[in-house]
mmCIF file of C-alpha atoms and ligand atoms in Angstrom:
data_model
loop_
_atom_site.group_PDB
_atom_site.id
_atom_site.type_symbol
_atom_site.label_atom_id
_atom_site.label_comp_id
_atom_site.label_asym_id
_atom_site.label_seq_id
_atom_site.Cartn_x
_atom_site.Cartn_y
_atom_site.Cartn_z
ATOM 1 C CA UNK A 627 9.367 7.875 -2.123
ATOM 2 C CA UNK A 628 8.507 6.038 -5.333
ATOM 3 C CA UNK A 629 6.722 2.718 -4.852
ATOM 4 C CA UNK A 630 6.264 0.009 -7.474
ATOM 5 C CA UNK A 631 3.400 -2.465 -7.153
ATOM 6 C CA UNK A 632 3.793 -5.438 -9.467
ATOM 7 C CA UNK A 633 0.735 -7.536 -10.322
ATOM 8 C CA UNK A 634 -1.511 -4.485 -10.109
ATOM 9 C CA UNK A 635 -4.453 -6.236 -11.800
ATOM 10 C CA UNK A 636 -4.404 -9.076 -9.264
ATOM 11 C CA UNK A 637 -6.346 -9.309 -6.004
ATOM 12 C CA UNK A 638 -3.531 -8.186 -3.754
ATOM 13 C CA UNK A 639 -2.054 -5.719 -6.245
ATOM 14 C CA UNK A 640 -5.377 -3.975 -6.933
ATOM 15 C CA UNK A 641 -6.192 -3.830 -3.219
ATOM 16 C CA UNK A 642 -2.796 -2.254 -2.522
ATOM 17 C CA UNK A 643 -3.396 0.224 -5.294
ATOM 18 C CA UNK A 644 -6.800 1.228 -3.896
ATOM 19 C CA UNK A 645 -5.331 1.708 -0.448
ATOM 20 C CA UNK A 646 -2.389 3.741 -1.739
ATOM 21 C CA UNK A 647 -4.365 5.995 -4.094
ATOM 22 C CA UNK A 648 -4.285 9.540 -2.790
ATOM 23 C CA UNK A 649 -1.382 8.778 -0.406
ATOM 24 C CA UNK A 650 1.796 10.808 -0.342
ATOM 25 C CA UNK A 651 3.659 8.077 -2.251
ATOM 26 C CA UNK A 652 4.577 8.324 -5.890
ATOM 27 C CA UNK A 653 3.035 5.143 -7.289
ATOM 28 C CA UNK A 654 4.055 3.100 -10.314
ATOM 29 C CA UNK A 655 2.373 -0.157 -11.292
ATOM 30 C CA UNK A 656 3.019 -3.102 -13.588
ATOM 31 C CA UNK A 657 1.055 -5.960 -15.103
ATOM 32 C CA UNK A 658 0.532 -7.326 -18.595
ATOM 33 C CA UNK A 659 -3.088 -6.159 -18.930
ATOM 34 C CA UNK A 660 -3.496 -2.418 -18.288
ATOM 35 C CA UNK A 661 -5.857 -1.903 -15.340
ATOM 36 C CA UNK A 662 -8.946 0.187 -16.023
ATOM 37 C CA UNK A 663 -9.626 3.558 -14.426
ATOM 38 C CA UNK A 664 -6.070 4.414 -13.429
ATOM 39 C CA UNK A 665 -6.084 7.895 -14.941
ATOM 40 C CA UNK A 666 -2.580 9.339 -15.149
ATOM 41 C CA UNK A 667 -0.984 6.762 -12.872
ATOM 42 C CA UNK A 668 2.311 5.454 -14.245
ATOM 43 C CA UNK A 669 1.787 1.952 -15.643
ATOM 44 C CA UNK A 670 4.479 -0.175 -17.275
ATOM 45 C CA UNK A 671 3.903 -3.375 -19.243
ATOM 46 C CA UNK A 672 6.045 -6.002 -17.607
ATOM 47 C CA UNK A 673 6.186 -9.757 -18.121
ATOM 48 C CA UNK A 674 8.174 -12.061 -15.847
ATOM 49 C CA UNK A 675 7.917 -14.869 -18.410
ATOM 50 C CA UNK A 676 9.598 -13.034 -21.276
ATOM 51 C CA UNK A 677 11.576 -10.512 -19.236
ATOM 52 C CA UNK A 678 9.976 -7.665 -21.200
ATOM 53 C CA UNK A 679 9.599 -4.407 -19.296
ATOM 54 C CA UNK A 680 11.442 -5.514 -16.143
ATOM 55 C CA UNK A 681 14.152 -2.865 -16.468
ATOM 56 C CA UNK A 682 11.605 -0.100 -17.134
ATOM 57 C CA UNK A 683 9.512 -1.315 -14.209
ATOM 58 C CA UNK A 684 12.204 -0.736 -11.589
ATOM 59 C CA UNK A 685 13.641 2.473 -13.062
ATOM 60 C CA UNK A 686 13.576 5.371 -10.531
ATOM 61 C CA UNK A 687 11.796 3.209 -7.958
ATOM 62 C CA UNK A 688 12.748 3.090 -4.249
ATOM 63 C CA UNK A 689 10.438 0.412 -2.844
ATOM 64 C CA UNK A 690 8.725 -2.575 -4.470
ATOM 65 C CA UNK A 691 5.794 -4.673 -3.307
ATOM 66 C CA UNK A 692 5.997 -7.717 -5.547
ATOM 67 C CA UNK A 693 2.413 -8.938 -5.944
ATOM 68 C CA UNK A 694 2.829 -10.467 -9.422
ATOM 69 C CA UNK A 695 2.418 -14.217 -9.473
ATOM 70 C CA UNK A 696 1.353 -17.042 -11.750
ATOM 71 C CA UNK A 697 0.528 -20.196 -9.812
ATOM 72 C CA UNK A 698 -0.429 -22.225 -12.903
ATOM 73 C CA UNK A 699 0.836 -20.879 -16.239
ATOM 74 C CA UNK A 700 4.643 -20.784 -16.611
ATOM 75 C CA UNK A 701 4.846 -20.822 -12.842
ATOM 76 C CA UNK A 702 8.459 -21.995 -12.596
ATOM 77 C CA UNK A 703 9.554 -19.173 -14.903
ATOM 78 C CA UNK A 704 7.439 -16.454 -13.249
ATOM 79 C CA UNK A 705 8.088 -17.434 -9.636
ATOM 80 C CA UNK A 706 11.747 -18.462 -9.865
ATOM 81 C CA UNK A 707 13.869 -17.792 -12.974
ATOM 82 C CA UNK A 708 11.928 -14.693 -14.110
ATOM 83 C CA UNK A 709 11.985 -13.426 -10.530
ATOM 84 C CA UNK A 710 15.763 -14.012 -10.410
ATOM 85 C CA UNK A 711 16.167 -11.976 -13.604
ATOM 86 C CA UNK A 712 13.992 -9.264 -12.042
ATOM 87 C CA UNK A 713 16.181 -9.227 -8.897
ATOM 88 C CA UNK A 714 19.182 -8.672 -11.147
ATOM 89 C CA UNK A 715 17.713 -5.294 -12.142
ATOM 90 C CA UNK A 716 17.161 -4.141 -8.548
ATOM 91 C CA UNK A 717 20.616 -3.103 -7.339
ATOM 92 C CA UNK A 718 19.304 0.390 -6.446
ATOM 93 C CA UNK A 719 16.167 -0.746 -4.610
ATOM 94 C CA UNK A 720 15.968 0.253 -0.938
ATOM 95 C CA UNK A 721 13.281 -2.224 0.101
ATOM 96 C CA UNK A 722 11.645 -5.144 -1.684
ATOM 97 C CA UNK A 723 8.600 -6.637 0.013
ATOM 98 C CA UNK A 724 7.806 -10.206 -0.955
ATOM 99 C CA UNK A 725 4.376 -11.592 0.008
ATOM 100 C CA UNK A 726 4.701 -15.308 0.620
ATOM 101 C CA UNK A 727 2.496 -18.043 2.062
ATOM 102 C CA UNK A 728 2.463 -19.697 5.506
ATOM 103 C CA UNK A 729 3.730 -23.282 5.427
ATOM 104 C CA UNK A 730 5.292 -23.271 1.957
ATOM 105 C CA UNK A 731 8.290 -25.192 3.243
ATOM 106 C CA UNK A 732 6.101 -27.944 4.736
ATOM 107 C CA UNK A 733 3.282 -28.366 2.225
ATOM 108 C CA UNK A 734 4.064 -30.567 -0.798
ATOM 109 C CA UNK A 735 2.656 -28.411 -3.599
ATOM 110 C CA UNK A 736 4.622 -27.311 -6.696
ATOM 111 C CA UNK A 737 3.704 -23.606 -6.534
ATOM 112 C CA UNK A 738 4.665 -23.486 -2.850
ATOM 113 C CA UNK A 739 7.995 -25.153 -3.628
ATOM 114 C CA UNK A 740 8.634 -22.443 -6.217
ATOM 115 C CA UNK A 741 7.743 -19.676 -3.776
ATOM 116 C CA UNK A 742 10.132 -21.234 -1.296
ATOM 117 C CA UNK A 743 12.855 -21.170 -3.967
ATOM 118 C CA UNK A 744 12.046 -17.474 -4.543
ATOM 119 C CA UNK A 745 12.415 -16.827 -0.794
ATOM 120 C CA UNK A 746 15.806 -18.577 -0.982
ATOM 121 C CA UNK A 747 16.869 -16.294 -3.859
ATOM 122 C CA UNK A 748 15.981 -13.307 -1.700
ATOM 123 C CA UNK A 749 17.828 -14.626 1.327
ATOM 124 C CA UNK A 750 20.952 -14.992 -0.804
ATOM 125 C CA UNK A 751 20.847 -11.606 -2.508
ATOM 126 C CA UNK A 752 22.023 -8.219 -1.323
ATOM 127 C CA UNK A 753 18.741 -6.360 -1.923
ATOM 128 C CA UNK A 754 17.257 -5.088 1.361
ATOM 129 C CA UNK A 755 14.026 -7.057 1.654
ATOM 130 C CA UNK A 756 11.178 -8.269 3.797
ATOM 131 C CA UNK A 757 9.593 -11.665 3.229
ATOM 132 C CA UNK A 758 6.179 -11.887 4.854
ATOM 133 C CA UNK A 759 4.086 -15.023 4.733
ATOM 134 C CA UNK A 760 0.305 -14.794 4.922
ATOM 135 C CA UNK A 761 -2.341 -17.470 5.222
ATOM 136 C CA UNK A 762 -4.799 -18.044 2.339
ATOM 137 C CA UNK A 763 -7.103 -15.138 1.434
ATOM 138 C CA UNK A 764 -10.841 -15.492 2.225
ATOM 139 C CA UNK A 765 -11.864 -15.081 -1.417
ATOM 140 C CA UNK A 766 -9.294 -17.655 -2.514
ATOM 141 C CA UNK A 767 -10.698 -20.391 -0.261
ATOM 142 C CA UNK A 768 -14.256 -19.357 -1.120
ATOM 143 C CA UNK A 769 -13.617 -19.402 -4.894
ATOM 144 C CA UNK A 770 -11.598 -22.601 -4.870
ATOM 145 C CA UNK A 771 -13.828 -24.773 -2.695
ATOM 146 C CA UNK A 772 -17.170 -23.066 -2.132
ATOM 147 C CA UNK A 773 -18.134 -21.464 -5.418
ATOM 148 C CA UNK A 774 -20.130 -24.225 -7.107
ATOM 149 C CA UNK A 775 -22.362 -26.581 -5.168
ATOM 150 C CA UNK A 776 -22.941 -29.816 -7.076
ATOM 151 C CA UNK A 777 -26.447 -31.257 -6.908
ATOM 152 C CA UNK A 778 -27.210 -28.868 -4.019
ATOM 153 C CA UNK A 779 -24.131 -29.991 -2.106
ATOM 154 C CA UNK A 780 -20.803 -28.340 -1.312
ATOM 155 C CA UNK A 781 -18.417 -31.252 -1.662
ATOM 156 C CA UNK A 782 -15.426 -30.454 0.510
ATOM 157 C CA UNK A 783 -12.360 -32.445 1.473
ATOM 158 C CA UNK A 784 -12.765 -33.615 5.055
ATOM 159 C CA UNK A 785 -10.655 -32.057 7.821
ATOM 160 C CA UNK A 786 -8.952 -29.410 5.664
ATOM 161 C CA UNK A 787 -8.489 -26.331 7.785
ATOM 162 C CA UNK A 788 -7.781 -22.721 6.907
ATOM 163 C CA UNK A 789 -6.960 -19.556 8.808
ATOM 164 C CA UNK A 790 -8.096 -17.370 5.964
ATOM 165 C CA UNK A 791 -7.405 -13.662 5.998
ATOM 166 C CA UNK A 792 -8.954 -10.742 4.184
ATOM 167 C CA UNK A 793 -6.796 -9.442 1.359
ATOM 168 C CA UNK A 794 -7.433 -5.850 2.512
ATOM 169 C CA UNK A 795 -6.033 -6.612 5.989
ATOM 170 C CA UNK A 796 -2.910 -8.083 4.423
ATOM 171 C CA UNK A 797 -2.537 -5.158 2.003
ATOM 172 C CA UNK A 798 -2.652 -2.671 4.919
ATOM 173 C CA UNK A 799 -0.047 -4.759 6.725
ATOM 174 C CA UNK A 800 2.266 -4.666 3.680
ATOM 175 C CA UNK A 801 1.910 -0.881 3.468
ATOM 176 C CA UNK A 802 2.841 -0.733 7.155
ATOM 177 C CA UNK A 803 5.946 -2.850 6.456
ATOM 178 C CA UNK A 804 6.886 -0.527 3.630
ATOM 179 C CA UNK A 805 7.174 2.271 6.171
ATOM 180 C CA UNK A 806 9.586 0.233 8.336
ATOM 181 C CA UNK A 807 13.152 -0.904 7.817
ATOM 182 C CA UNK A 808 13.653 -4.113 5.775
ATOM 183 C CA UNK A 809 13.302 -7.097 8.136
ATOM 184 C CA UNK A 810 14.506 -10.001 5.947
ATOM 185 C CA UNK A 811 11.795 -12.304 7.323
ATOM 186 C CA UNK A 812 8.841 -10.650 9.050
ATOM 187 C CA UNK A 813 6.419 -12.505 11.298
ATOM 188 C CA UNK A 814 3.616 -14.433 9.608
ATOM 189 C CA UNK A 815 0.286 -12.727 9.025
ATOM 190 C CA UNK A 816 -2.654 -15.046 9.707
ATOM 191 C CA UNK A 817 -6.412 -14.641 9.667
ATOM 192 C CA UNK A 818 -8.466 -14.216 12.872
ATOM 193 C CA UNK A 819 -9.953 -17.769 13.022
ATOM 194 C CA UNK A 820 -8.963 -21.299 12.152
ATOM 195 C CA UNK A 821 -11.897 -23.198 10.616
ATOM 196 C CA UNK A 822 -12.398 -26.472 8.812
ATOM 197 C CA UNK A 823 -13.687 -26.261 5.268
ATOM 198 C CA UNK A 824 -16.879 -27.961 6.443
ATOM 199 C CA UNK A 825 -17.427 -25.163 8.983
ATOM 200 C CA UNK A 826 -16.740 -22.549 6.307
ATOM 201 C CA UNK A 827 -19.263 -24.172 3.940
ATOM 202 C CA UNK A 828 -21.916 -24.287 6.710
ATOM 203 C CA UNK A 829 -21.304 -20.613 7.472
ATOM 204 C CA UNK A 830 -21.765 -19.728 3.818
ATOM 205 C CA UNK A 831 -25.083 -21.638 3.749
ATOM 206 C CA UNK A 832 -26.250 -19.832 6.921
ATOM 207 C CA UNK A 833 -25.282 -16.335 5.766
ATOM 208 C CA UNK A 834 -26.719 -16.702 2.263
ATOM 209 C CA UNK A 835 -29.852 -18.549 3.504
ATOM 210 C CA UNK A 836 -29.070 -21.365 1.090
ATOM 211 C CA UNK A 837 -30.763 -24.766 1.005
ATOM 212 C CA UNK A 838 -27.506 -26.499 0.015
ATOM 213 C CA UNK A 839 -25.959 -29.195 2.197
ATOM 214 C CA UNK A 840 -22.316 -30.056 2.896
ATOM 215 C CA UNK A 841 -20.772 -33.350 1.935
ATOM 216 C CA UNK A 842 -17.313 -33.960 3.396
ATOM 217 C CA UNK A 843 -15.207 -36.488 1.579
ATOM 218 C CA UNK A 844 -12.017 -38.124 2.661
ATOM 219 C CA UNK A 845 -9.062 -37.637 0.313
ATOM 220 C CA UNK A 846 -5.715 -39.426 0.403
ATOM 221 C CA UNK A 847 -2.329 -37.832 -0.217
ATOM 222 C CA UNK A 848 0.378 -35.811 1.465
ATOM 223 C CA UNK A 849 -1.037 -32.450 0.360
ATOM 224 C CA UNK A 850 -4.354 -33.046 2.107
ATOM 225 C CA UNK A 851 -2.609 -34.503 5.125
ATOM 226 C CA UNK A 852 -0.429 -31.413 5.564
ATOM 227 C CA UNK A 853 -3.394 -29.026 5.281
ATOM 228 C CA UNK A 854 -5.455 -31.211 7.654
ATOM 229 C CA UNK A 855 -2.580 -30.929 10.107
ATOM 230 C CA UNK A 856 -2.732 -27.132 9.842
ATOM 231 C CA UNK A 857 0.679 -26.595 8.218
ATOM 232 C CA UNK A 858 -0.928 -23.648 6.371
ATOM 233 C CA UNK A 859 -1.901 -21.942 9.639
ATOM 234 C CA UNK A 860 -0.129 -20.122 12.439
ATOM 235 C CA UNK A 861 -2.164 -20.184 15.622
ATOM 236 C CA UNK A 862 0.087 -17.594 17.284
ATOM 237 C CA UNK A 863 -0.302 -15.048 14.517
ATOM 238 C CA UNK A 864 -4.017 -14.259 14.311
ATOM 239 C CA UNK A 865 -3.397 -10.796 12.900
ATOM 240 C CA UNK A 866 -6.175 -10.074 10.391
ATOM 241 C CA UNK A 867 -9.314 -8.402 11.760
ATOM 242 C CA UNK A 868 -11.958 -9.224 9.137
ATOM 243 C CA UNK A 869 -13.440 -12.681 9.809
ATOM 244 C CA UNK A 870 -14.635 -15.134 7.168
ATOM 245 C CA UNK A 871 -18.189 -14.447 8.396
ATOM 246 C CA UNK A 872 -17.726 -10.703 7.809
ATOM 247 C CA UNK A 873 -16.208 -11.350 4.384
ATOM 248 C CA UNK A 874 -19.226 -13.516 3.421
ATOM 249 C CA UNK A 875 -21.730 -11.013 4.826
ATOM 250 C CA UNK A 876 -20.254 -8.095 2.930
ATOM 251 C CA UNK A 877 -20.155 -10.161 -0.264
ATOM 252 C CA UNK A 878 -23.787 -11.132 0.217
ATOM 253 C CA UNK A 879 -24.764 -7.469 0.868
ATOM 254 C CA UNK A 880 -22.989 -6.430 -2.338
ATOM 255 C CA UNK A 881 -25.254 -8.781 -4.284
ATOM 256 C CA UNK A 882 -28.462 -7.297 -2.840
HETATM 257 N N1 LIG B 672 -4.172 -15.978 -3.009
HETATM 258 C C1 LIG B 672 -3.887 -16.248 -1.751
HETATM 259 O O1 LIG B 672 -4.692 -16.853 -0.992
HETATM 260 C C2 LIG B 672 -2.557 -15.791 -1.173
HETATM 261 C C3 LIG B 672 -2.277 -15.971 0.191
HETATM 262 C C4 LIG B 672 -1.062 -15.522 0.694
HETATM 263 C C5 LIG B 672 -0.120 -14.924 -0.139
HETATM 264 N N2 LIG B 672 -0.420 -14.787 -1.465
HETATM 265 C C6 LIG B 672 0.601 -14.187 -2.337
HETATM 266 O O2 LIG B 672 0.166 -12.876 -2.686
HETATM 267 C C7 LIG B 672 0.684 -12.528 -3.982
HETATM 268 C C8 LIG B 672 -0.442 -12.012 -4.869
HETATM 269 O O3 LIG B 672 -1.410 -13.035 -5.018
HETATM 270 P P1 LIG B 672 -2.838 -12.743 -5.686
HETATM 271 O O4 LIG B 672 -3.755 -13.796 -5.158
HETATM 272 O O5 LIG B 672 -3.185 -11.318 -5.548
HETATM 273 O O6 LIG B 672 -2.526 -13.078 -7.227
HETATM 274 P P2 LIG B 672 -3.472 -12.832 -8.495
HETATM 275 O O7 LIG B 672 -4.778 -12.261 -8.110
HETATM 276 O O8 LIG B 672 -3.456 -14.119 -9.265
HETATM 277 O O9 LIG B 672 -2.675 -11.718 -9.333
HETATM 278 C C9 LIG B 672 -1.508 -12.029 -10.013
HETATM 279 C C10 LIG B 672 -0.967 -10.786 -10.710
HETATM 280 O O10 LIG B 672 0.242 -11.165 -11.377
HETATM 281 C C11 LIG B 672 0.189 -10.702 -12.738
HETATM 282 N N3 LIG B 672 0.912 -11.661 -13.585
HETATM 283 C C12 LIG B 672 0.532 -12.907 -13.954
HETATM 284 N N4 LIG B 672 1.439 -13.455 -14.767
HETATM 285 C C13 LIG B 672 2.428 -12.524 -14.917
HETATM 286 C C14 LIG B 672 3.633 -12.494 -15.656
HETATM 287 N N5 LIG B 672 4.010 -13.507 -16.452
HETATM 288 N N6 LIG B 672 4.407 -11.386 -15.585
HETATM 289 C C15 LIG B 672 4.033 -10.332 -14.825
HETATM 290 N N7 LIG B 672 2.898 -10.298 -14.108
HETATM 291 C C16 LIG B 672 2.098 -11.379 -14.162
HETATM 292 C C17 LIG B 672 -1.292 -10.639 -13.083
HETATM 293 O O11 LIG B 672 -1.578 -9.629 -14.032
HETATM 294 P P3 LIG B 672 -1.505 -9.794 -15.606
HETATM 295 O O12 LIG B 672 -2.101 -11.126 -15.924
HETATM 296 O O13 LIG B 672 -2.262 -8.609 -16.117
HETATM 297 O O14 LIG B 672 -0.050 -9.690 -15.931
HETATM 298 C C18 LIG B 672 -1.898 -10.203 -11.762
HETATM 299 O O15 LIG B 672 -1.858 -8.795 -11.672
HETATM 300 C C19 LIG B 672 1.377 -13.791 -4.513
HETATM 301 O O16 LIG B 672 2.755 -13.710 -4.252
HETATM 302 C C20 LIG B 672 0.783 -14.908 -3.674
HETATM 303 O O17 LIG B 672 1.630 -16.020 -3.531
HETATM 304 C C21 LIG B 672 -1.599 -15.190 -2.007
#
């Protein structure tokens, strides 16, 4: 079986690639930048913004895990119209797996609205597919909110909560789905714990033996309200095994 991983230089794409290396699958990958250290692996330049390389990307492929994304630059084109053009090339595909995000239909955020539109395109097409929504990745929450303390303080929006999941747990889950029949919409894949951002910041301070403090600030707006209400979580789907504590500990050990 020939498997295409789009977005192979990204966090999810590169993790999938690492997990699939040496497997029995015939692997093909795409991105715009060529990943380093891929040896003889088949790589195709492919750009969802311009449409370049999309046809070549899907040629001779059976299954696709679509991990390419662009939340900021040209996002409407990459997530929706470029994706639609890409779907148009996939008549022969036996299974397309689309990683999505928990709560995208309830959280007022442009990128999430676009991902929801992409899910809608999939629902209305004839390509056998599986949409699977995950909660935010550990590193994503860490990098977005906890990477730079200001004046020895992590300034975090009050009450925001996350059920973050390790990208490697989600990648293994996607590989598992690849081995099953297309499910249209699979069950959500959430992290093992639901924590407020304040709790996550305190954990980071404890694990890294930092002297920083946490300052929680109240922010207005519908986006913050929806994340405070846990629309980005799924309490019944605590599927990932690696906790945020374990993620932080292994990151801290890597730095030693
Ligand atoms: N991050 C999270 O917390 C999270 C949580 C749940 C689900 N997800 C979903 O998981 C998927 C992967 O996310 P990620 O965090 O791994 O993303 P990422 O690290 O930002 O990687 C994005 C990939 O897309 C490629 N890309 C960017 N622009 C492109 C374009 N115009 N044409 C073709 N490829 C392009 C990038 O490579 P080049 O720049 O080399 O082309 C890169 O390989 C997304 O669907 C995302 O919504 C993410």
